[in-house]
PDB file of C-alpha atoms in Angstrom:
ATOM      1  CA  UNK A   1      32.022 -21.955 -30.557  1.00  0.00           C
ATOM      2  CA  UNK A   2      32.081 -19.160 -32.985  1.00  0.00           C
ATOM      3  CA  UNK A   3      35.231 -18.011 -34.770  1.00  0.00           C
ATOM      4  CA  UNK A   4      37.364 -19.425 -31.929  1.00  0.00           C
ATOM      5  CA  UNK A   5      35.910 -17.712 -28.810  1.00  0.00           C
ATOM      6  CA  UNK A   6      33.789 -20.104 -25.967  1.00  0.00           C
ATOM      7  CA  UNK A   7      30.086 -18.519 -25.643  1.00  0.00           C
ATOM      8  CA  UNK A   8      28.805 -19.786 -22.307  1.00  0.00           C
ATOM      9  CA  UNK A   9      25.380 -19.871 -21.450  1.00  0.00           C
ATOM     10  CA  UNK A  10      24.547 -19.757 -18.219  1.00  0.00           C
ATOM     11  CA  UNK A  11      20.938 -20.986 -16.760  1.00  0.00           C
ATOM     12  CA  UNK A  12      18.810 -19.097 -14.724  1.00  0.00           C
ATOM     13  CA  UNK A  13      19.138 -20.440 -10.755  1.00  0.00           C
ATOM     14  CA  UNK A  14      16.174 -22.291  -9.731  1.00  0.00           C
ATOM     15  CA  UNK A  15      13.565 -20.315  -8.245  1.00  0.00           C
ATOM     16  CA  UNK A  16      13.968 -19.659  -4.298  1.00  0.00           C
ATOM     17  CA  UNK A  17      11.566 -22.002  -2.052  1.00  0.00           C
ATOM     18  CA  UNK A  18      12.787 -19.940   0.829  1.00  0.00           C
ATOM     19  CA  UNK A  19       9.436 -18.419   2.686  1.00  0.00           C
ATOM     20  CA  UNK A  20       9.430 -15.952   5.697  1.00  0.00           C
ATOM     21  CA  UNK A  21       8.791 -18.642   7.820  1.00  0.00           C
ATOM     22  CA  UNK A  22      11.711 -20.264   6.830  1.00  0.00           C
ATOM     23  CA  UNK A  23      14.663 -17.821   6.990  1.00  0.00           C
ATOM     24  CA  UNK A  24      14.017 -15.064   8.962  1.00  0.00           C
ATOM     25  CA  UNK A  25      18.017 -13.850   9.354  1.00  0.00           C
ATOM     26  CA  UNK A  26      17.538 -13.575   5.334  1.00  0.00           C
ATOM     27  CA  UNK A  27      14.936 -10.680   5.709  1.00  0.00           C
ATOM     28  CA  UNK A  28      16.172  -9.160   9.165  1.00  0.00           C
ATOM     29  CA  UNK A  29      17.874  -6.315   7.300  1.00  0.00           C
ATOM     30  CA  UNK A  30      14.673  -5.570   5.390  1.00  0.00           C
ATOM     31  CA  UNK A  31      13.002  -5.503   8.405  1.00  0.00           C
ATOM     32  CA  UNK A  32      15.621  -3.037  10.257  1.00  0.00           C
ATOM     33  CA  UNK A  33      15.982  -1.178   7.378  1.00  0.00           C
ATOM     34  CA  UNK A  34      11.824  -0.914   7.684  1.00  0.00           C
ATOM     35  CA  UNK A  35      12.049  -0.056  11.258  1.00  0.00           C
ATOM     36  CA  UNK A  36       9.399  -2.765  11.769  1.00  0.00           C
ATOM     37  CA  UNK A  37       9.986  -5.635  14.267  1.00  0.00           C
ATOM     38  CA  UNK A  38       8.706  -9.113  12.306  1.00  0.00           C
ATOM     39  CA  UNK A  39       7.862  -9.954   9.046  1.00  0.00           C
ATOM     40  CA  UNK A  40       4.086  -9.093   9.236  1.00  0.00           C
ATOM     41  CA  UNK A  41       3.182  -5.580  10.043  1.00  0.00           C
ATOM     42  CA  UNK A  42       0.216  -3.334   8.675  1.00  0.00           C
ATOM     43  CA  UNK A  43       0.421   0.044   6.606  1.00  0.00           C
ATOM     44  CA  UNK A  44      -2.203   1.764   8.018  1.00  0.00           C
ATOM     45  CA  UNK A  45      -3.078   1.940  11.616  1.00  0.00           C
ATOM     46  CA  UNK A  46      -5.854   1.157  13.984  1.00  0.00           C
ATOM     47  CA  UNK A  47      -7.529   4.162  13.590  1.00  0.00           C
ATOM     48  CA  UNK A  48      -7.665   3.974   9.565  1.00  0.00           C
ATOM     49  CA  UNK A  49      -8.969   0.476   9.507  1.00  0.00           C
ATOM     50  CA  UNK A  50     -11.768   1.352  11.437  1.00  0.00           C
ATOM     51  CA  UNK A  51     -12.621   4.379   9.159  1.00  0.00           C
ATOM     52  CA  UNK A  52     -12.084   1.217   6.325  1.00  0.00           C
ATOM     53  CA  UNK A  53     -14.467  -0.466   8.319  1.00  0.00           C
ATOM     54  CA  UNK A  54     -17.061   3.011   8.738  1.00  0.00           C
ATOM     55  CA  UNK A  55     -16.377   3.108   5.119  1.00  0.00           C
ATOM     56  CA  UNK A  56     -16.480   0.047   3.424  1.00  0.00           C
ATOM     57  CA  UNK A  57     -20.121   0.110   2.522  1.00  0.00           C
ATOM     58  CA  UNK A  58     -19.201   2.591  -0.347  1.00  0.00           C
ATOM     59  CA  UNK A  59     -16.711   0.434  -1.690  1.00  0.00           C
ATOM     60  CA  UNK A  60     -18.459  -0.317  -4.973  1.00  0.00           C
ATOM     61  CA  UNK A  61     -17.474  -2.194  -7.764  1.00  0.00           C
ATOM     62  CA  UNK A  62     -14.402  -4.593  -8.950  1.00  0.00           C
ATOM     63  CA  UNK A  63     -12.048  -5.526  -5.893  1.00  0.00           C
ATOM     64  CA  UNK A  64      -8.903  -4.052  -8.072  1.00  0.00           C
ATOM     65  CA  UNK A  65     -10.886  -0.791  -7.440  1.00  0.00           C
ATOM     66  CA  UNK A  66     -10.813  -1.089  -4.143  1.00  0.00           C
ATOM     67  CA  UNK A  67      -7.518  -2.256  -3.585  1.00  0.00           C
ATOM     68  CA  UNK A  68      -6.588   0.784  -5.496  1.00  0.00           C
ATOM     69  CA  UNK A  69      -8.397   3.419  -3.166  1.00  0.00           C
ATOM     70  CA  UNK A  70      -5.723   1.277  -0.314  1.00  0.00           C
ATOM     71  CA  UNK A  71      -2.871   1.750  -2.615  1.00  0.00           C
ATOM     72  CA  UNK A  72      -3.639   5.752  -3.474  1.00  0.00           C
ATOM     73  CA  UNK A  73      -4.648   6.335   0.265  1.00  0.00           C
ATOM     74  CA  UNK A  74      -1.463   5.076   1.313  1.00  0.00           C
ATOM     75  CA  UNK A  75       0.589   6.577  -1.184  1.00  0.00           C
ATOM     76  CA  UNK A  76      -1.220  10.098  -1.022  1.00  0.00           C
ATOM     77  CA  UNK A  77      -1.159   9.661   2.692  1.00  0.00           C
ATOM     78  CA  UNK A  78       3.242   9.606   2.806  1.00  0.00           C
ATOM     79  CA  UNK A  79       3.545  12.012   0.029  1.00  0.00           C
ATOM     80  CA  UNK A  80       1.193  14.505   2.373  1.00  0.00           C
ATOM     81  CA  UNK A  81       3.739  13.673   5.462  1.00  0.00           C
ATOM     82  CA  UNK A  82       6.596  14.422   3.491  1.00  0.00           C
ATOM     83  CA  UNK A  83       5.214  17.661   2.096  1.00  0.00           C
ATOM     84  CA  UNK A  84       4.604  18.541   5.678  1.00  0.00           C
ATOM     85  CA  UNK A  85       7.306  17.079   7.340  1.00  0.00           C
ATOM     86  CA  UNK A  86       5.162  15.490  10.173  1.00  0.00           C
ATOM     87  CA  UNK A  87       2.587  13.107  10.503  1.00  0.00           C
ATOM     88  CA  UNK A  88      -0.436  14.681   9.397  1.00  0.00           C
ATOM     89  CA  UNK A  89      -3.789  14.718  12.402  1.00  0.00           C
ATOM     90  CA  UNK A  90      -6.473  12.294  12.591  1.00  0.00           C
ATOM     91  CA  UNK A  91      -9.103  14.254  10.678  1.00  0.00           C
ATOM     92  CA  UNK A  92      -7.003  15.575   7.619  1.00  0.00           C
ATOM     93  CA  UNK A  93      -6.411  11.365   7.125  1.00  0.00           C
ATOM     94  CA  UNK A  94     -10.100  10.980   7.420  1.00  0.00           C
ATOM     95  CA  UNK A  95     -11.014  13.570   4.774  1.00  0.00           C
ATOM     96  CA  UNK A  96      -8.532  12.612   2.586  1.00  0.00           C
ATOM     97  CA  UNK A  97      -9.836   8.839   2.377  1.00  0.00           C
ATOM     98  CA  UNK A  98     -13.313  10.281   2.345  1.00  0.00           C
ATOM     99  CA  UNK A  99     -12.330  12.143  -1.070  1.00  0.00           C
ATOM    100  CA  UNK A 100     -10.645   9.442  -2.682  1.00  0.00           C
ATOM    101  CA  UNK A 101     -13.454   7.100  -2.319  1.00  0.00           C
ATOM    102  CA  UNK A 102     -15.319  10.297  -3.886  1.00  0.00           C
ATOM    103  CA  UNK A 103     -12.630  10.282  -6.752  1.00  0.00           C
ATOM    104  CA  UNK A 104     -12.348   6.806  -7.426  1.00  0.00           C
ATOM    105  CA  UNK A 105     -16.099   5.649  -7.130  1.00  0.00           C
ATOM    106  CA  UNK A 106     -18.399   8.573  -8.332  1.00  0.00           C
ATOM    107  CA  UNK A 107     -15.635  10.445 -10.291  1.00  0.00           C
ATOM    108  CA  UNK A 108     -18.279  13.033 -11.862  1.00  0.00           C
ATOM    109  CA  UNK A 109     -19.130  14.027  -8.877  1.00  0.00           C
ATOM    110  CA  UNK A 110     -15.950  15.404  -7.982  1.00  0.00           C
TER     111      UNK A 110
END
């Protein structure tokens, strides 16, 4: 109480314990608004795992590096199919995760 007036503090609510598992009405708009059907779905398809999997033995270095080349593919990948206004074919997606494991891993040579 300062100069008459009521200052109220209000504490933080406790932390949710709520998983997926739990609640799944509490993410269903998430989901729809995802236009994916369960709580558990991949962002890359079949096809690009396996060229992970083709790939993988150039994966060098710290695992946030890696994770990284995931993150840009997938974020270069949209931002290409945007551009474009389509999905983009098989081999451009091939390419381009072939030259960002160029860029990320042996960036002089690029």
């Amino acid at each position: 109480n300062k100069n008459g007036v009521e200052i109220g503090i209000q504490q933080a609510p406790p932390p949710s314990s709520v998983t997926v598992g739990e609640n799944p009405a509490a993410i269903a708009p998430v989901e729809s608004s995802l236009g994916v059907d369960g709580p558990i779905y991949s962002m890359v398809t079949d096809e690009e795992w396996k060229w992970f999997d083709v790939f993988v033995h150039y994966f060098v270095g710290k695992p946030r590096s890696i994770r990284r080349v995931v993150n840009v593919y997938n974020v270069s990948r949209h931002v290409s199919e945007m551009y474009v206004g389509h999905k983009r074919k098989p081999t451009f997606r091939k390419k381009l995760l072939q030259m960002l494991i160029l860029a990320e891993f042996w960036p002089y040579r690029t």
